[in-house]
XYZ file of C-alpha atoms in Angstrom:
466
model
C 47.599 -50.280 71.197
C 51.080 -51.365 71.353
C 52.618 -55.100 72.271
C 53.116 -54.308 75.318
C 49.780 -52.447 76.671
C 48.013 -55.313 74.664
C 49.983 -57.755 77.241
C 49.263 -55.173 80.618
C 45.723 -55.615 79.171
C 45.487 -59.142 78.624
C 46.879 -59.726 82.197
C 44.605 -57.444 83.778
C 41.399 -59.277 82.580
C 39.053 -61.061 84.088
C 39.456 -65.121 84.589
C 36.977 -66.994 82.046
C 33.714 -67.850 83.798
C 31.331 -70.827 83.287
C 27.759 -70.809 82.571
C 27.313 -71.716 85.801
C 28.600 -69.347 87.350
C 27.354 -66.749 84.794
C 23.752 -68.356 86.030
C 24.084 -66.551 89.145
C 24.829 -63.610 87.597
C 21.838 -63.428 85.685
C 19.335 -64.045 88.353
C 21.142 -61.794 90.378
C 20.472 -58.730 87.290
C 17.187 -60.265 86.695
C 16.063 -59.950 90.289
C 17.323 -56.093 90.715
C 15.843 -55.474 86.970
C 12.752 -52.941 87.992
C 12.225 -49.500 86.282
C 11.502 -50.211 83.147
C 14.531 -50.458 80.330
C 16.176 -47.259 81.574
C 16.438 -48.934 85.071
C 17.277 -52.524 84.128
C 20.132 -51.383 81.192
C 21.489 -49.466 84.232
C 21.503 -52.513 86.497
C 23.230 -54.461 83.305
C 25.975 -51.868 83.005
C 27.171 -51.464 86.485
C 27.119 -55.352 87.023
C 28.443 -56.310 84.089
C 30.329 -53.422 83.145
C 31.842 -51.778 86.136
C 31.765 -54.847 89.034
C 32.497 -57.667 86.535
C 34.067 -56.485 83.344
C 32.678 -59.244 81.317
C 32.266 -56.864 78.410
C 33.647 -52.901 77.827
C 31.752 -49.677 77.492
C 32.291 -50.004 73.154
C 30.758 -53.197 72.968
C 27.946 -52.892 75.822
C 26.827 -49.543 73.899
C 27.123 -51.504 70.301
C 24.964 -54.311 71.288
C 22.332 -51.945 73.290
C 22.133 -50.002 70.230
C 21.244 -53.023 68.184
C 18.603 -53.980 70.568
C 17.478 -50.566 70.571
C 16.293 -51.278 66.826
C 14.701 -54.402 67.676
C 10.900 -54.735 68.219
C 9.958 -56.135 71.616
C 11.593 -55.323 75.276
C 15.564 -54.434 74.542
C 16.874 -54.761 78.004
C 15.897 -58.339 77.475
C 17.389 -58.799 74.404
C 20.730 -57.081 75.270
C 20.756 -59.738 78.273
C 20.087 -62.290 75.550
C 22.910 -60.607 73.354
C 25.693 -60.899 75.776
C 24.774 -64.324 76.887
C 25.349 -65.324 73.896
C 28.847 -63.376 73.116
C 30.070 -65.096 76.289
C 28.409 -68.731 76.010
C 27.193 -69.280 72.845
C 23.294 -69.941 72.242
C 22.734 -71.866 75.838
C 24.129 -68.406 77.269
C 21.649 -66.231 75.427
C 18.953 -68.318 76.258
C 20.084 -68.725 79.817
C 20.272 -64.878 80.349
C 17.234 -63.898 78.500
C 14.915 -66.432 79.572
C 15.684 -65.625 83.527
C 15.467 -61.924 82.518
C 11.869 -62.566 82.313
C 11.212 -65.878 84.588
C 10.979 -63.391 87.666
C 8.415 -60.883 86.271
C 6.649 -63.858 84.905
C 6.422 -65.572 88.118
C 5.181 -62.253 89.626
C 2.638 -61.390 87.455
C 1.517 -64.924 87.501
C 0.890 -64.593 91.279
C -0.348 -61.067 91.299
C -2.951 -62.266 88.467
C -4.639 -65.016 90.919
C -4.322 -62.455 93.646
C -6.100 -60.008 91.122
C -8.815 -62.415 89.717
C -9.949 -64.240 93.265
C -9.835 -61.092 95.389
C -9.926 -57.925 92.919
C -8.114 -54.611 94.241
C -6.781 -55.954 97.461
C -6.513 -52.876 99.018
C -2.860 -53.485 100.984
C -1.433 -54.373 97.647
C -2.452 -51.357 96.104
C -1.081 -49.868 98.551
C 2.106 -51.790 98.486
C 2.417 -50.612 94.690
C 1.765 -47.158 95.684
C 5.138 -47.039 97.539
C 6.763 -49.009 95.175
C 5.929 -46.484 92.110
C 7.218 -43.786 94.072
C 10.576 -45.635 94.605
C 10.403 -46.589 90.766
C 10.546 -42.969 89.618
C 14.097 -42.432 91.600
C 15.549 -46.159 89.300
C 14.001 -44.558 86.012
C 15.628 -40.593 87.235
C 18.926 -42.256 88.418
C 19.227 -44.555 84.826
C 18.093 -41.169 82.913
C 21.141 -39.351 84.395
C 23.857 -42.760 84.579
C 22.999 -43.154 80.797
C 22.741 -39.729 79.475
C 25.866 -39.203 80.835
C 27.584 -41.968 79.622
C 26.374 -41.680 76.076
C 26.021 -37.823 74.995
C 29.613 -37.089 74.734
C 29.373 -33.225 72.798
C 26.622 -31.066 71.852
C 25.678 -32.648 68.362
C 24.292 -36.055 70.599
C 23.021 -33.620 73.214
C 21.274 -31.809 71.087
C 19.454 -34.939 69.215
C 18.858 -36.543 72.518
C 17.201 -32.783 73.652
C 15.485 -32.868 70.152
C 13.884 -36.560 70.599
C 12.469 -35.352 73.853
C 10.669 -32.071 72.203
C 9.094 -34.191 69.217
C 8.255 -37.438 71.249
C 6.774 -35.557 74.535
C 5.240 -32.472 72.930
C 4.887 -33.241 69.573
C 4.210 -36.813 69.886
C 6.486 -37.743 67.012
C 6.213 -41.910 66.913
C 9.566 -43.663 68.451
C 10.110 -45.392 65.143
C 10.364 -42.344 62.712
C 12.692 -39.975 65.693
C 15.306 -43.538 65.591
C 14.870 -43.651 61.793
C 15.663 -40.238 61.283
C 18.437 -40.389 64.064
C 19.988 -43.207 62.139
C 20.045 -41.626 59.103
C 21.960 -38.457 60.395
C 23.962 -40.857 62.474
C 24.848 -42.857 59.044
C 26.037 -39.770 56.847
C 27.670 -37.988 59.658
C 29.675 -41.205 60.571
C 30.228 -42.192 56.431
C 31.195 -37.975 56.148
C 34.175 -39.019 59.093
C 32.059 -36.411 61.020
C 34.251 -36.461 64.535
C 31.066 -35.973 66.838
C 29.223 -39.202 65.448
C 32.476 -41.888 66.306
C 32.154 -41.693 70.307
C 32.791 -45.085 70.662
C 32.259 -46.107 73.940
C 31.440 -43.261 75.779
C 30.015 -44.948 78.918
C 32.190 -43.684 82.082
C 32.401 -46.606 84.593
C 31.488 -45.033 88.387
C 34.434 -43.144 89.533
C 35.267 -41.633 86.051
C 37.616 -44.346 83.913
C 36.362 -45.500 81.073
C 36.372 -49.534 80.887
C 38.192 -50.461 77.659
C 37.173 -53.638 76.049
C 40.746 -54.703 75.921
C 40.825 -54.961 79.590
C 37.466 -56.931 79.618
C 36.361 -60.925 79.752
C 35.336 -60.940 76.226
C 38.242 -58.594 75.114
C 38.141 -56.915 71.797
C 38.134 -59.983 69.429
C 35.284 -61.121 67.482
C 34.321 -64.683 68.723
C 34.363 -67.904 67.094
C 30.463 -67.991 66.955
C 30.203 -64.742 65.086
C 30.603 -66.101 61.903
C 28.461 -69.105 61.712
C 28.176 -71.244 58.596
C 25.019 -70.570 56.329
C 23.228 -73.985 57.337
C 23.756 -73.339 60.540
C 22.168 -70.037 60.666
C 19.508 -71.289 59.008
C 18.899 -74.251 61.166
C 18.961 -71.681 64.057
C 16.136 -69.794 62.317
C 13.928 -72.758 61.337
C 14.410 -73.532 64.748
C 13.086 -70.368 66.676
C 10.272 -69.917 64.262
C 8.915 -73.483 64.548
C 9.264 -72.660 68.542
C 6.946 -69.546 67.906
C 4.521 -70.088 65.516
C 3.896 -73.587 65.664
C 1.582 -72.887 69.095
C 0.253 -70.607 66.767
C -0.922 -72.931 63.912
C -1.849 -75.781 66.052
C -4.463 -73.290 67.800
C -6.059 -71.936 64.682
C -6.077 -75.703 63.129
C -7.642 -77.046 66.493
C -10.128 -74.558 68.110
C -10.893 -71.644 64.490
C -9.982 -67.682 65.017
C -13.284 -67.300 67.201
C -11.176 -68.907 70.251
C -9.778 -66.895 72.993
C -6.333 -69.189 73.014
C -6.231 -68.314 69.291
C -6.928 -64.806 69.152
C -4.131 -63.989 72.343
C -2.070 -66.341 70.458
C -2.369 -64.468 66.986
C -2.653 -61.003 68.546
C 0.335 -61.275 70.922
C 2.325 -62.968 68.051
C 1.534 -59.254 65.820
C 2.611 -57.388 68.717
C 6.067 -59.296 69.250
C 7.177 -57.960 65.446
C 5.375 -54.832 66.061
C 6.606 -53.205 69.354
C 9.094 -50.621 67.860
C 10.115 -48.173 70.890
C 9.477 -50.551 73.438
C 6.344 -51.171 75.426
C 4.742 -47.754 76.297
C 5.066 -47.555 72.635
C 2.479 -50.020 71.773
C 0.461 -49.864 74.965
C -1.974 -47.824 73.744
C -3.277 -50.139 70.979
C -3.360 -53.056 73.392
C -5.398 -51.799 75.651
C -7.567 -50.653 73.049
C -7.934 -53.673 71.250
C -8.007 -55.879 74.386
C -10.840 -53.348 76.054
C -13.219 -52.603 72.828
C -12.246 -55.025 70.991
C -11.842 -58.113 72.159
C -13.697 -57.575 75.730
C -11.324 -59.019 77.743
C -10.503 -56.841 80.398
C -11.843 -53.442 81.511
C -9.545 -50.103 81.172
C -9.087 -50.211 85.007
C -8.231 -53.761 85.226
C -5.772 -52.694 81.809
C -4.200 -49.481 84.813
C -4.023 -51.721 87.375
C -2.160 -54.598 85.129
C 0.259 -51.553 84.274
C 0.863 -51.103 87.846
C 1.720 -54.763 88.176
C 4.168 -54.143 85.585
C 6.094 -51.144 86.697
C 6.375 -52.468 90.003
C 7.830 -56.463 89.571
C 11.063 -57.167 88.420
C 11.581 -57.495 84.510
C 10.241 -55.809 80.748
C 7.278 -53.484 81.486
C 5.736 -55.619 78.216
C 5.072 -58.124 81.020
C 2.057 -56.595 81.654
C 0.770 -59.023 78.474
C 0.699 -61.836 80.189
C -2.029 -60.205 82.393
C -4.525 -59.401 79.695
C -3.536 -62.847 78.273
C -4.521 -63.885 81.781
C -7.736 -61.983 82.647
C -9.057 -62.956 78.476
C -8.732 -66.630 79.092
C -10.242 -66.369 82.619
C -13.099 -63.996 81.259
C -13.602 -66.824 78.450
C -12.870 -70.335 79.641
C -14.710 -72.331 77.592
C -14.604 -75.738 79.487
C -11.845 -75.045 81.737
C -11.885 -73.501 84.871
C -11.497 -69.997 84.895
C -8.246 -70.368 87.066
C -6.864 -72.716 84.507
C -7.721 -70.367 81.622
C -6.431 -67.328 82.725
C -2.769 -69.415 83.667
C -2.803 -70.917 80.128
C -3.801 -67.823 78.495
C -1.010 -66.102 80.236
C 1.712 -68.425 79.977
C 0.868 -68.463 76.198
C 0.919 -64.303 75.835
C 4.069 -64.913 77.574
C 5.540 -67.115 74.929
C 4.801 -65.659 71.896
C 5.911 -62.377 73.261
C 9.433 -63.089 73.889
C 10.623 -66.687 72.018
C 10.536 -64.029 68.790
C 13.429 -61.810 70.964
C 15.773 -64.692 70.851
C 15.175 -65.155 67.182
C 15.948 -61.557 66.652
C 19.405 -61.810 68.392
C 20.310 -65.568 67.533
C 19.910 -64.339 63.298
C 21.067 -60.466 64.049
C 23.732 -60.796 66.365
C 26.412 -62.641 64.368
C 25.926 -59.585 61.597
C 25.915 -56.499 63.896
C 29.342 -58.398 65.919
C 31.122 -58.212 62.425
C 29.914 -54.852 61.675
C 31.871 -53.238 64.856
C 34.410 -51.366 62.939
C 32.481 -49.913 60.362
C 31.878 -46.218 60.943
C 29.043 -45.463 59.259
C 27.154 -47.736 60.977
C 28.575 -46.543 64.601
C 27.694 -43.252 63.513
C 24.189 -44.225 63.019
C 23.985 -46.744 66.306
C 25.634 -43.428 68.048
C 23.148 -41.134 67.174
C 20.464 -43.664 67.674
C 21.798 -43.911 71.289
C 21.676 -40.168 72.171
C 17.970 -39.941 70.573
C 16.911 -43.071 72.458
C 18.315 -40.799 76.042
C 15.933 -38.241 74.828
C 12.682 -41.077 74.786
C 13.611 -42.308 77.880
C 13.656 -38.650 79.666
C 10.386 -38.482 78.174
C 9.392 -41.944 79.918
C 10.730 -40.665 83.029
C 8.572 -37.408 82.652
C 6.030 -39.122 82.023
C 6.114 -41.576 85.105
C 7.104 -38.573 87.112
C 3.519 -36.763 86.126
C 1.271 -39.819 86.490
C 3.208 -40.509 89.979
C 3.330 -37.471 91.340
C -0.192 -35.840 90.118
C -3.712 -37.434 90.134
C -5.330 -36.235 87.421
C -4.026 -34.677 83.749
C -5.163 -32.489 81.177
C -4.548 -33.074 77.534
C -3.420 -30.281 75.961
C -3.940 -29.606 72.009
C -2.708 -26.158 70.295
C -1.203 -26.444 67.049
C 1.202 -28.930 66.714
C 1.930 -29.638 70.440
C 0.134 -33.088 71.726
C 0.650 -33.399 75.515
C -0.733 -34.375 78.918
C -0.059 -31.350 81.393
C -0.640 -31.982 85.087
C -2.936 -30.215 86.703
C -0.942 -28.800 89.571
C -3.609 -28.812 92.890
C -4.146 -32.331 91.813
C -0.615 -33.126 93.914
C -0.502 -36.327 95.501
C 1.754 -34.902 99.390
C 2.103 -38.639 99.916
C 3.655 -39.893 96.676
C 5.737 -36.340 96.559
C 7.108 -37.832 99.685
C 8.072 -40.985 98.460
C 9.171 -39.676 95.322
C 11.432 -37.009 96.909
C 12.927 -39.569 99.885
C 13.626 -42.522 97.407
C 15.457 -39.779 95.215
C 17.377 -38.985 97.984
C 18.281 -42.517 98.796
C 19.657 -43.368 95.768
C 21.360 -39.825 94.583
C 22.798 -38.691 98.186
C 22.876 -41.496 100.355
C 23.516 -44.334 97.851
C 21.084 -46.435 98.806
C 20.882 -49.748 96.699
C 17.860 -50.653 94.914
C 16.152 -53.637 96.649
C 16.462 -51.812 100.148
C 14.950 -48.207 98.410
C 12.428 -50.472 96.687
C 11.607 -52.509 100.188
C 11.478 -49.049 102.284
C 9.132 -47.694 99.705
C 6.573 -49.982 99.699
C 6.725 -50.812 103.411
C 5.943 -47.064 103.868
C 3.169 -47.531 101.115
C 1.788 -50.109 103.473
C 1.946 -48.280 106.695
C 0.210 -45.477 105.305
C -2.577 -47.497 103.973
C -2.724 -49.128 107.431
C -2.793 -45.426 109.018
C -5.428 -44.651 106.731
C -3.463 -42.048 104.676
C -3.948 -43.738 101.402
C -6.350 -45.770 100.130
């Protein structure tokens, strides 16, 4: 970049913004952040990216790629991420913690609803339509990203490769991103051309959005090279916030307490949840249904529900069986009380350990931008992670669309097949009109989301679903 495009560029960015003002911006991306990471990384791009230009396509796609590698929800840690690039620690915390404050509240209220009045059936009925409308964010995030990222044939074919092993092999997400990396590393170290894409995200009407011509620019911010002791303060901070709950549970009411055991078990899951939540979901809801008795497996479906359908991380759906184990076991507090507690504390020691995550990693992976072995690897990570959110969408598509599955076991294929006169007409319809919305008539995503699930309701009052 010459002296003078460096001085078009730096008079073409955006005016510095406050935290305050970023505030708004959060809770606008936290309120519009449903469908699951696909969706909500979306939402984060055009806002950020394409309306704002508080950060460029390079940098957007380096930190998502670093949260990619993270365990727990990444959309919510990528919001934490550039918080903090633009406003230091208060910003991360600012844009993470209202990343999750509206799901939270949600669930919350949907869990009293849930516990005093069981399956309510106009809300299931709300849900219905809102699932269907769900399945067009997930489809239209599937095709924004995957065209922003898989720039030649070499990331289109590991993207199309992570879809075959994860969806019909059922490869686990953490060895398709290690072995991704690890291509991604020695094609980038080799100077392999098709592994440095840089930022490969195309804004809406085609041009690319150059970091030069962002907020945050190109240049690596003061805060990206903290001293040691601070660092380390940071750390001992963030860990006493997490685990001292922790402690103070098993010191004051033993292991054999339901406070302790969601504390202790949620805590495992927070460094655990490689390949975000549908990852892990499995082993919750077996532990939480056999082993620890605190919900049944429809009670675990219909929490799912909750979570697909209210704004923020699908992993949300913890705070509900942290909920319903308390309430099931309140000791001497009223059930009501219990299941809040319990839920507010799944909550915590889910996500305090994401800010911990960025606050230490961050700093590192900023500094690391230019290095191209390590874009190579983030790159290739990228285009595999397209190919495990396809198979999230396929999946959602299948258990939306189609009541009932078949598993289906020959050699070394492992996959659910739907079993095609199971159709649901209704959620076909849905399905097919939000897609149309969103695709054709550009519909935004909180009137597609309200139209679904005020048909959901008028079909349930017409008696066409249940």
């Amino acid at each position: 970049m010459t002296g003078a495009t460096r001085t078009q560029a730096a008079d073409a960015r955006p005016q510095p913004v406050t935290l305050g003002e970023a505030f708004w911006v959060w809770l606008r991306i936290a309120a519009l952040s449903f469908g699951g990471p696909a969706g909500q990384i979306a939402v984060m791009h055009r806002i950020l990216v394409e309306e704002k230009r508080w950060i460029g396509e390079h940098r957007f796609l380096h930190a998502l790629n670093y949260c990619m590698l993270l365990p727990g929800p990444e959309a919510q840690q990528l919001a934490t991420y550039i918080g903090w690039l633009m406003h230091r620690t208060k910003g991360g915390i600012v844009a993470g913690a209202l990343f999750v404050l509206p799901g939270a509240l949600s669930i919350m209220a949907l869990s009293w609803i849930y516990a005093l009045y069981g399956r309510v059936g106009i809300i299931s009925a709300l849900f219905f339509g809102l699932k269907c409308a769900v399945l067009a964010v997930v489809l239209q995030a599937v095709v924004r990203i995957g065209g922003r990222s898989l720039k030649n044939n070499v990331m289109r074919g590991l993207a199309a490769l992570a879809f075959v092993l994860i969806f019909f092999i059922g490869v686990p997400f953490p060895v398709i991103v290690l072995g991704a990396g690890i291509i991604g590393y020695l094609g980038g170290r080799a100077g392999v051309a098709a592994f440095q894409v840089g930022g490969g995200h195309k804004a809406g009407k085609g041009e690319i959005v150059e970091d030069a011509d962002t907020l945050l620019g190109e240049e690596l911010p003061a805060h990206a090279s903290p001293p040691i002791g601070q660092t380390l303060r940071h750390t001992g901070i963030w860990l006493v916030l997490w685990l001292a709950p922790v402690v103070a549970l098993l010191l004051l009411l033993g292991h054999g307490n339901v406070f302790t055991q969601i504390a202790t078990f949620f805590s495992t899951m927070a460094v655990v949840t490689f390949g975000g939540a549908y990852a892990v979901l499995a082993y919750v809801a077996q532990q939480a249904v056999e082993g620890y008795h605190w919900l049944t497996a429809p009670e675990m479906l219909d929490g799912l529900g909750m979570a697909e359908t209210t704004p923020g991380p699908l992993i949300m759906v913890l705070q509900f069986v942290g909920f319903m184990g308390a309430y099931r076991h309140p000791g001497m507090l009223s059930p009501l009380l219990a299941g809040t507690l319990g839920g507010l504390l799944a909550t915590w020691v889910t996500f305090v350990p994401c800010f911990l995550w960025i606050f230490l990693g961050a700093p590192f992976i900023e500094r690391m931008r230019g290095n191209t072995a390590l874009s190579g690897a983030l790159s290739a990570i990228t285009a595999a992670v397209v190919g495990v959110v396809l198979n999230l969408a396929v999946w959602f598509a299948i258990h939306t669309i189609f009541r009932k599955v078949v598993p289906v076991a020959a050699g070394p294929l492992r996959f659910d097949m739907p079993v095609i006169v199971s159709v649901d007409p209704w959620a076909s319809a849905l399905s097919l009109a939000a897609i149309i919305a969103m695709f054709r008539l550009r519909i935004g995503i909180f009137t597609t989301l309200g139209s679904a699930s005020a048909a959901g309701v008028a079909l349930y009052l017409a008696g066409a679903v249940s």
